[in-house]
Amino acid sequence: MFNFEDINLDRIVVHNVGNKHHDEDLKLSKSEIQLEDDDVKDILLKYFLTAFNKEEFYNFQHDTDLNMNEVYCYASEYFEENVSFYDQSTNIAVHLYEKSNHPNIKGGEFYLVGFSNCVVDGEVCDALGIFKSENKDTFLKVYQKQDNFELGCENGINIKKLDKGCLIFNSEKEKGFKVCIVDKTNSNKEALYWKEDFLNLKLREDNFYHTQNYLDMCKGFIGDVYNDENEVAKADQIDLMNKSINFFKDKKLFNEELFKKEVIEQPEVATAFDEYKTYYQNEQGTTVTPEFTINNDAVKGEQKHFKHILKLDKNFHVYIHGQRKFIEKGYDAALDLSYYKLFFRDEN
């Protein structure tokens, strides 16, 4: 994990990157900003860094050669030749402008920031920050005019809402650097231009990656195999989801054999699970690791994708959090309706 307690903001350049599709301009500053006010530095540090609160790291990549990834190359040159900071800011801004070619991409201020004294996984290193502010908020302004107070408003950047960010740590260069990102603007397809088109990143294969990858495979197995089409009751599907996520929440170390014994249990389901794992690895082009240290941030992130709701027509939603044995399904021939019987001790 990273520690920003003693981090320094050393250099900063601000440009404005418009939407190329709409023929908006790329406006480049002539030089760096010389920050002499410590209060402004503190505000900028909070604005740039507060949103980075997950242990999710990426690496730069390229289909042909890592050295053909533009931002990777510009960052490498900066870390090797600190004097090239301004030149790299214009190179990266131009590259971002070229990738801002979708009609829904917003223009905005672009910041390149040089940091020092970052602590990442216990290692002290420099970092290069790339940030973009796309949205403006309206702020109420109260000011005194002679003997009265007057009201006005101004548009500005909300320092609690970073739209897009990227931190490139000068660590593991040969693997594509340690990189973390923020993209708060939206989740639409065009938003992927920040991570994929502009930065071209892949998840770093660490414990966060292994945890997320395994839970994603479990979710796929339930959706594709352990499902209605194979005559698996919805309550049983939800039960397997609950047992899977609870296993990850309760354990520190993941062991696949123990997972199959405690969660999947039934030999025929375990066999289907193994077959799906092979399919998943081939389909995703990834390796699902059978043993790793469980990352809690990854579990929290994936948990929201595991649905625990049993929807019955349009009348009832039953939230199931565990204990499948307390739910029984039946059929009432007189009413020609299915039913669930729920067993419980206390009613709140």
Tab-separated table of C-alpha atoms in Angstrom:
chain	number	residue	atom	x	y	z
A	1	MET	CA	0.000	0.000	0.000
A	2	PHE	CA	1.117	3.615	-0.412
A	3	ASN	CA	1.807	6.174	2.302
A	4	PHE	CA	1.567	9.859	1.426
A	5	GLU	CA	2.263	11.224	4.902
A	6	ASP	CA	5.649	12.766	4.020
A	7	ILE	CA	5.155	13.214	0.275
A	8	ASN	CA	6.451	16.374	-1.414
A	9	LEU	CA	4.919	18.191	-4.371
A	10	ASP	CA	8.000	19.370	-6.263
A	11	ARG	CA	6.872	20.476	-9.726
A	12	ILE	CA	3.624	21.183	-11.526
A	13	VAL	CA	2.486	22.240	-14.996
A	14	VAL	CA	-1.101	23.001	-15.997
A	15	HIS	CA	-2.421	22.815	-19.584
A	16	ASN	CA	-5.936	22.691	-20.990
A	17	VAL	CA	-6.926	19.690	-23.123
A	18	GLY	CA	-10.080	20.106	-25.192
A	19	ASN	CA	-12.147	17.553	-27.087
A	20	LYS	CA	-10.510	16.959	-30.454
A	21	HIS	CA	-13.757	15.556	-31.909
A	22	HIS	CA	-15.454	18.920	-31.307
A	23	ASP	CA	-12.450	20.882	-32.640
A	24	GLU	CA	-11.712	22.259	-29.187
A	25	ASP	CA	-8.184	23.568	-28.663
A	26	LEU	CA	-5.195	22.170	-26.871
A	27	LYS	CA	-3.847	25.104	-24.853
A	28	LEU	CA	-0.318	24.662	-23.548
A	29	SER	CA	1.264	26.747	-20.797
A	30	LYS	CA	4.642	28.291	-21.503
A	31	SER	CA	6.304	27.076	-18.333
A	32	GLU	CA	5.938	25.365	-14.972
A	33	ILE	CA	4.035	26.964	-12.091
A	34	GLN	CA	6.279	28.098	-9.260
A	35	LEU	CA	4.392	27.262	-6.077
A	36	GLU	CA	5.640	29.260	-3.109
A	37	ASP	CA	2.514	29.158	-0.927
A	38	ASP	CA	2.570	26.119	1.385
A	39	ASP	CA	-1.190	26.343	1.957
A	40	VAL	CA	-1.825	25.994	-1.775
A	41	LYS	CA	0.536	23.014	-1.881
A	42	ASP	CA	-1.375	21.349	0.957
A	43	ILE	CA	-4.701	21.911	-0.821
A	44	LEU	CA	-3.306	20.474	-4.056
A	45	LEU	CA	-1.921	17.420	-2.266
A	46	LYS	CA	-5.343	16.689	-0.778
A	47	TYR	CA	-7.036	17.253	-4.137
A	48	PHE	CA	-4.644	15.029	-6.064
A	49	LEU	CA	-4.097	12.196	-3.581
A	50	THR	CA	-7.149	11.657	-1.348
A	51	ALA	CA	-9.025	9.591	-3.958
A	52	PHE	CA	-6.222	7.011	-4.145
A	53	ASN	CA	-7.386	4.712	-1.362
A	54	LYS	CA	-7.352	1.190	-2.844
A	55	GLU	CA	-4.530	-1.342	-3.126
A	56	GLU	CA	-5.172	-1.724	-6.850
A	57	PHE	CA	-2.055	-1.381	-8.965
A	58	TYR	CA	-1.599	-1.515	-12.726
A	59	ASN	CA	1.307	-1.806	-15.158
A	60	PHE	CA	1.769	-0.106	-18.505
A	61	GLN	CA	1.496	-2.488	-21.438
A	62	HIS	CA	1.621	-2.600	-25.230
A	63	ASP	CA	0.636	-5.349	-27.659
A	64	THR	CA	3.963	-5.149	-29.499
A	65	ASP	CA	6.595	-3.733	-27.162
A	66	LEU	CA	6.337	-1.984	-23.794
A	67	ASN	CA	8.656	0.744	-25.092
A	68	MET	CA	5.972	1.696	-27.614
A	69	ASN	CA	3.600	2.760	-24.834
A	70	GLU	CA	3.761	6.545	-25.028
A	71	VAL	CA	3.107	7.456	-21.395
A	72	TYR	CA	5.487	4.724	-20.192
A	73	CYS	CA	8.237	6.208	-22.360
A	74	TYR	CA	7.577	9.787	-21.229
A	75	ALA	CA	7.578	8.719	-17.566
A	76	SER	CA	10.812	6.754	-18.065
A	77	GLU	CA	12.498	9.774	-19.591
A	78	TYR	CA	11.349	11.990	-16.727
A	79	PHE	CA	12.599	9.622	-14.017
A	80	GLU	CA	15.943	9.286	-15.819
A	81	GLU	CA	16.302	12.994	-16.739
A	82	ASN	CA	14.524	15.193	-14.226
A	83	VAL	CA	15.195	18.338	-16.309
A	84	SER	CA	12.756	17.148	-19.002
A	85	PHE	CA	9.689	17.683	-16.789
A	86	TYR	CA	8.091	20.495	-18.817
A	87	ASP	CA	8.800	18.776	-22.149
A	88	GLN	CA	7.166	15.594	-20.891
A	89	SER	CA	4.116	17.575	-19.758
A	90	THR	CA	3.559	18.824	-23.312
A	91	ASN	CA	4.199	15.353	-24.769
A	92	ILE	CA	1.649	13.743	-22.459
A	93	ALA	CA	-0.901	16.544	-22.984
A	94	VAL	CA	-0.625	16.166	-26.770
A	95	HIS	CA	-1.040	12.395	-26.443
A	96	LEU	CA	-4.148	12.855	-24.259
A	97	TYR	CA	-5.566	15.333	-26.782
A	98	GLU	CA	-5.132	12.801	-29.586
A	99	LYS	CA	-7.067	10.220	-27.547
A	100	SER	CA	-9.856	12.689	-26.611
A	101	ASN	CA	-11.728	11.967	-29.810
A	102	HIS	CA	-15.116	10.730	-28.579
A	103	PRO	CA	-18.040	13.199	-28.607
A	104	ASN	CA	-18.841	12.548	-24.927
A	105	ILE	CA	-15.338	13.172	-23.581
A	106	LYS	CA	-15.142	16.432	-21.666
A	107	GLY	CA	-12.304	18.885	-22.009
A	108	GLY	CA	-10.622	20.312	-18.941
A	109	GLU	CA	-7.486	21.252	-17.082
A	110	PHE	CA	-4.569	18.832	-17.336
A	111	TYR	CA	-1.951	18.683	-14.595
A	112	LEU	CA	1.433	17.005	-14.610
A	113	VAL	CA	2.887	16.837	-11.106
A	114	GLY	CA	6.255	15.657	-9.849
A	115	PHE	CA	6.259	14.071	-6.380
A	116	SER	CA	9.052	12.830	-4.151
A	117	ASN	CA	9.267	10.836	-0.912
A	118	CYS	CA	6.375	8.506	-1.705
A	119	VAL	CA	6.260	5.244	0.239
A	120	VAL	CA	4.877	2.312	-1.778
A	121	ASP	CA	4.877	-1.165	-0.258
A	122	GLY	CA	7.642	0.002	2.080
A	123	GLU	CA	9.784	1.431	-0.744
A	124	VAL	CA	10.573	5.176	-0.910
A	125	CYS	CA	10.406	6.494	-4.472
A	126	ASP	CA	9.509	9.423	-6.709
A	127	ALA	CA	6.198	9.562	-8.567
A	128	LEU	CA	4.716	11.301	-11.569
A	129	GLY	CA	1.084	12.366	-11.313
A	130	ILE	CA	-1.244	12.929	-14.264
A	131	PHE	CA	-4.588	14.535	-13.419
A	132	LYS	CA	-7.529	16.001	-15.272
A	133	SER	CA	-10.427	18.108	-13.958
A	134	GLU	CA	-13.493	17.968	-16.197
A	135	ASN	CA	-16.324	19.268	-14.029
A	136	LYS	CA	-16.904	22.618	-12.365
A	137	ASP	CA	-19.033	23.276	-9.299
A	138	THR	CA	-20.825	26.499	-8.396
A	139	PHE	CA	-19.700	28.014	-5.090
A	140	LEU	CA	-21.612	30.607	-3.091
A	141	LYS	CA	-19.511	33.648	-2.232
A	142	VAL	CA	-20.327	35.954	0.692
A	143	TYR	CA	-18.458	39.266	0.823
A	144	GLN	CA	-18.748	42.554	2.654
A	145	LYS	CA	-19.605	45.724	0.750
A	146	GLN	CA	-19.513	48.825	2.928
A	147	ASP	CA	-21.947	48.112	5.811
A	148	ASN	CA	-23.716	45.143	4.182
A	149	PHE	CA	-22.946	41.574	3.201
A	150	GLU	CA	-23.493	40.649	-0.434
A	151	LEU	CA	-23.932	37.297	-2.142
A	152	GLY	CA	-22.398	36.100	-5.368
A	153	CYS	CA	-21.315	32.870	-7.019
A	154	GLU	CA	-18.266	31.538	-8.800
A	155	ASN	CA	-17.477	28.431	-10.805
A	156	GLY	CA	-14.494	26.442	-9.673
A	157	ILE	CA	-12.960	23.035	-9.055
A	158	ASN	CA	-14.190	21.098	-6.044
A	159	ILE	CA	-11.025	19.882	-4.304
A	160	LYS	CA	-12.954	16.910	-2.866
A	161	LYS	CA	-13.862	15.590	-6.321
A	162	LEU	CA	-10.929	14.470	-8.456
A	163	ASP	CA	-12.289	13.494	-11.875
A	164	LYS	CA	-9.343	11.594	-13.312
A	165	GLY	CA	-5.935	10.756	-11.925
A	166	CYS	CA	-2.925	8.542	-12.451
A	167	LEU	CA	0.093	8.024	-10.207
A	168	ILE	CA	3.176	6.469	-11.768
A	169	PHE	CA	5.650	5.277	-9.134
A	170	ASN	CA	9.300	4.931	-10.054
A	171	SER	CA	9.287	1.263	-9.131
A	172	GLU	CA	9.342	-1.952	-11.188
A	173	LYS	CA	10.168	-0.151	-14.417
A	174	GLU	CA	10.938	-3.421	-16.213
A	175	LYS	CA	7.369	-4.604	-15.541
A	176	GLY	CA	5.755	-1.343	-16.657
A	177	PHE	CA	6.019	0.644	-13.386
A	178	LYS	CA	3.620	0.479	-10.465
A	179	VAL	CA	0.632	2.606	-11.461
A	180	CYS	CA	-2.674	3.413	-9.773
A	181	ILE	CA	-5.583	5.309	-11.305
A	182	VAL	CA	-8.798	7.144	-10.491
A	183	ASP	CA	-11.665	7.732	-12.909
A	184	LYS	CA	-14.726	9.211	-11.220
A	185	THR	CA	-16.378	10.801	-14.256
A	186	ASN	CA	-18.641	7.969	-15.412
A	187	SER	CA	-18.721	4.264	-16.178
A	188	ASN	CA	-19.749	4.492	-19.815
A	189	LYS	CA	-17.682	2.881	-22.542
A	190	GLU	CA	-16.109	6.188	-23.606
A	191	ALA	CA	-14.716	6.624	-20.079
A	192	LEU	CA	-12.339	3.718	-20.750
A	193	TYR	CA	-10.276	6.036	-22.936
A	194	TRP	CA	-8.429	7.164	-19.776
A	195	LYS	CA	-7.285	3.678	-18.722
A	196	GLU	CA	-7.145	1.913	-22.072
A	197	ASP	CA	-6.635	4.374	-24.930
A	198	PHE	CA	-4.577	7.034	-23.148
A	199	LEU	CA	-2.616	5.061	-20.528
A	200	ASN	CA	-2.954	1.477	-21.873
A	201	LEU	CA	-2.821	-0.318	-18.527
A	202	LYS	CA	-3.297	-3.858	-17.302
A	203	LEU	CA	-3.853	-5.013	-13.729
A	204	ARG	CA	-0.622	-5.781	-11.923
A	205	GLU	CA	-0.491	-9.485	-11.036
A	206	ASP	CA	-0.375	-9.170	-7.261
A	207	ASN	CA	-2.676	-10.359	-4.451
A	208	PHE	CA	-5.312	-7.780	-5.403
A	209	TYR	CA	-5.287	-9.153	-8.940
A	210	HIS	CA	-5.422	-12.811	-7.841
A	211	THR	CA	-8.296	-12.142	-5.411
A	212	GLN	CA	-10.307	-10.188	-7.952
A	213	ASN	CA	-9.589	-12.721	-10.682
A	214	TYR	CA	-10.751	-15.697	-8.611
A	215	LEU	CA	-13.944	-13.993	-7.449
A	216	ASP	CA	-14.671	-12.941	-11.018
A	217	MET	CA	-14.313	-16.588	-12.086
A	218	CYS	CA	-16.682	-17.693	-9.285
A	219	LYS	CA	-19.238	-15.149	-10.427
A	220	GLY	CA	-18.866	-16.395	-13.998
A	221	PHE	CA	-19.276	-20.027	-12.948
A	222	ILE	CA	-22.546	-19.266	-11.159
A	223	GLY	CA	-23.856	-17.187	-14.058
A	224	ASP	CA	-22.790	-19.521	-16.857
A	225	VAL	CA	-22.971	-23.025	-15.322
A	226	TYR	CA	-24.559	-23.135	-11.883
A	227	ASN	CA	-27.739	-21.525	-13.193
A	228	ASP	CA	-31.418	-21.896	-14.083
A	229	GLU	CA	-30.642	-23.568	-17.410
A	230	ASN	CA	-28.965	-26.406	-15.545
A	231	GLU	CA	-31.910	-26.649	-13.145
A	232	VAL	CA	-30.138	-25.053	-10.201
A	233	ALA	CA	-32.611	-23.282	-7.909
A	234	LYS	CA	-32.113	-19.553	-7.553
A	235	ALA	CA	-31.766	-19.947	-3.779
A	236	ASP	CA	-28.917	-22.432	-4.343
A	237	GLN	CA	-27.197	-19.997	-6.699
A	238	ILE	CA	-27.408	-17.242	-4.097
A	239	ASP	CA	-26.205	-19.653	-1.428
A	240	LEU	CA	-23.070	-20.437	-3.443
A	241	MET	CA	-22.481	-16.707	-3.961
A	242	ASN	CA	-22.765	-16.092	-0.215
A	243	LYS	CA	-20.497	-18.978	0.714
A	244	SER	CA	-17.901	-17.875	-1.857
A	245	ILE	CA	-17.712	-14.253	-0.722
A	246	ASN	CA	-17.823	-15.239	2.966
A	247	PHE	CA	-14.912	-17.635	2.460
A	248	PHE	CA	-12.834	-14.754	1.116
A	249	LYS	CA	-13.959	-12.443	3.929
A	250	ASP	CA	-13.145	-14.965	6.662
A	251	LYS	CA	-9.790	-16.245	5.420
A	252	LYS	CA	-6.402	-14.536	5.123
A	253	LEU	CA	-4.864	-17.102	2.775
A	254	PHE	CA	-6.675	-18.641	-0.154
A	255	ASN	CA	-6.316	-22.349	-0.848
A	256	GLU	CA	-8.318	-23.760	-3.750
A	257	GLU	CA	-8.683	-27.277	-2.362
A	258	LEU	CA	-10.019	-25.930	0.922
A	259	PHE	CA	-12.353	-23.605	-1.029
A	260	LYS	CA	-13.823	-26.529	-2.978
A	261	LYS	CA	-14.176	-28.582	0.190
A	262	GLU	CA	-15.904	-25.873	2.279
A	263	VAL	CA	-17.794	-23.908	-0.385
A	264	ILE	CA	-18.555	-26.129	-3.369
A	265	GLU	CA	-18.750	-29.395	-1.390
A	266	GLN	CA	-20.552	-31.590	-3.975
A	267	PRO	CA	-18.067	-33.622	-6.111
A	268	GLU	CA	-20.063	-33.226	-9.347
A	269	VAL	CA	-20.235	-29.442	-8.872
A	270	ALA	CA	-16.497	-29.363	-8.096
A	271	THR	CA	-15.826	-31.214	-11.358
A	272	ALA	CA	-17.929	-28.675	-13.270
A	273	PHE	CA	-16.054	-25.891	-11.458
A	274	ASP	CA	-12.670	-27.291	-12.549
A	275	GLU	CA	-13.896	-27.526	-16.142
A	276	TYR	CA	-15.135	-23.931	-16.013
A	277	LYS	CA	-11.788	-22.794	-14.590
A	278	THR	CA	-10.008	-24.220	-17.636
A	279	TYR	CA	-12.516	-22.500	-19.932
A	280	TYR	CA	-12.192	-19.199	-18.038
A	281	GLN	CA	-8.384	-19.185	-18.227
A	282	ASN	CA	-8.433	-19.850	-21.975
A	283	GLU	CA	-11.178	-17.296	-22.609
A	284	GLN	CA	-9.611	-14.528	-20.506
A	285	GLY	CA	-6.006	-15.321	-21.382
A	286	THR	CA	-5.112	-15.426	-17.698
A	287	THR	CA	-3.904	-17.858	-15.050
A	288	VAL	CA	-6.115	-18.408	-12.003
A	289	THR	CA	-3.734	-18.946	-9.094
A	290	PRO	CA	-4.762	-21.702	-6.602
A	291	GLU	CA	-2.990	-20.131	-3.588
A	292	PHE	CA	-2.467	-16.486	-2.610
A	293	THR	CA	-2.917	-13.957	0.180
A	294	ILE	CA	-6.456	-12.544	0.080
A	295	ASN	CA	-6.679	-8.789	-0.504
A	296	ASN	CA	-9.542	-7.203	1.446
A	297	ASP	CA	-9.897	-4.212	-0.899
A	298	ALA	CA	-10.472	-6.587	-3.812
A	299	VAL	CA	-13.061	-8.540	-1.807
A	300	LYS	CA	-14.950	-5.342	-0.960
A	301	GLY	CA	-14.869	-4.264	-4.594
A	302	GLU	CA	-16.168	-7.590	-5.892
A	303	GLN	CA	-18.765	-8.097	-3.172
A	304	LYS	CA	-21.126	-5.552	-4.723
A	305	HIS	CA	-21.305	-7.718	-7.861
A	306	PHE	CA	-22.510	-10.756	-5.898
A	307	LYS	CA	-26.292	-10.399	-5.784
A	308	HIS	CA	-28.128	-11.762	-2.734
A	309	ILE	CA	-31.692	-10.991	-3.793
A	310	LEU	CA	-34.284	-13.646	-4.629
A	311	LYS	CA	-36.900	-11.913	-6.797
A	312	LEU	CA	-40.354	-13.527	-6.740
A	313	ASP	CA	-42.579	-12.180	-9.514
A	314	LYS	CA	-43.188	-8.482	-8.807
A	315	ASN	CA	-44.447	-9.070	-5.280
A	316	PHE	CA	-41.430	-9.987	-3.161
A	317	HIS	CA	-37.695	-9.475	-2.873
A	318	VAL	CA	-36.039	-11.877	-0.424
A	319	TYR	CA	-32.530	-10.968	0.739
A	320	ILE	CA	-30.514	-14.113	1.481
A	321	HIS	CA	-27.310	-13.720	3.479
A	322	GLY	CA	-26.591	-17.344	4.352
A	323	GLN	CA	-27.929	-20.571	5.894
A	324	ARG	CA	-29.546	-22.212	2.858
A	325	LYS	CA	-30.966	-24.929	5.138
A	326	PHE	CA	-33.500	-22.422	6.515
A	327	ILE	CA	-35.169	-22.014	3.104
A	328	GLU	CA	-37.441	-24.627	1.574
A	329	LYS	CA	-39.052	-24.475	-1.845
A	330	GLY	CA	-42.378	-26.124	-2.629
A	331	TYR	CA	-45.331	-26.148	-5.002
A	332	ASP	CA	-49.015	-25.574	-4.154
A	333	ALA	CA	-51.115	-27.535	-6.680
A	334	ALA	CA	-54.367	-25.876	-5.634
A	335	LEU	CA	-53.013	-22.399	-6.326
A	336	ASP	CA	-50.715	-23.556	-9.133
A	337	LEU	CA	-47.955	-21.466	-7.556
A	338	SER	CA	-44.489	-22.157	-6.195
A	339	TYR	CA	-43.602	-21.016	-2.697
A	340	TYR	CA	-40.657	-20.639	-0.323
A	341	LYS	CA	-40.843	-21.502	3.360
A	342	LEU	CA	-38.490	-19.469	5.593
A	343	PHE	CA	-37.422	-20.586	9.082
A	344	PHE	CA	-36.218	-18.005	11.635
A	345	ARG	CA	-35.989	-17.339	15.376
A	346	ASP	CA	-36.422	-13.584	15.783
A	347	GLU	CA	-38.481	-11.012	13.939
A	348	ASN	CA	-37.322	-7.388	13.898
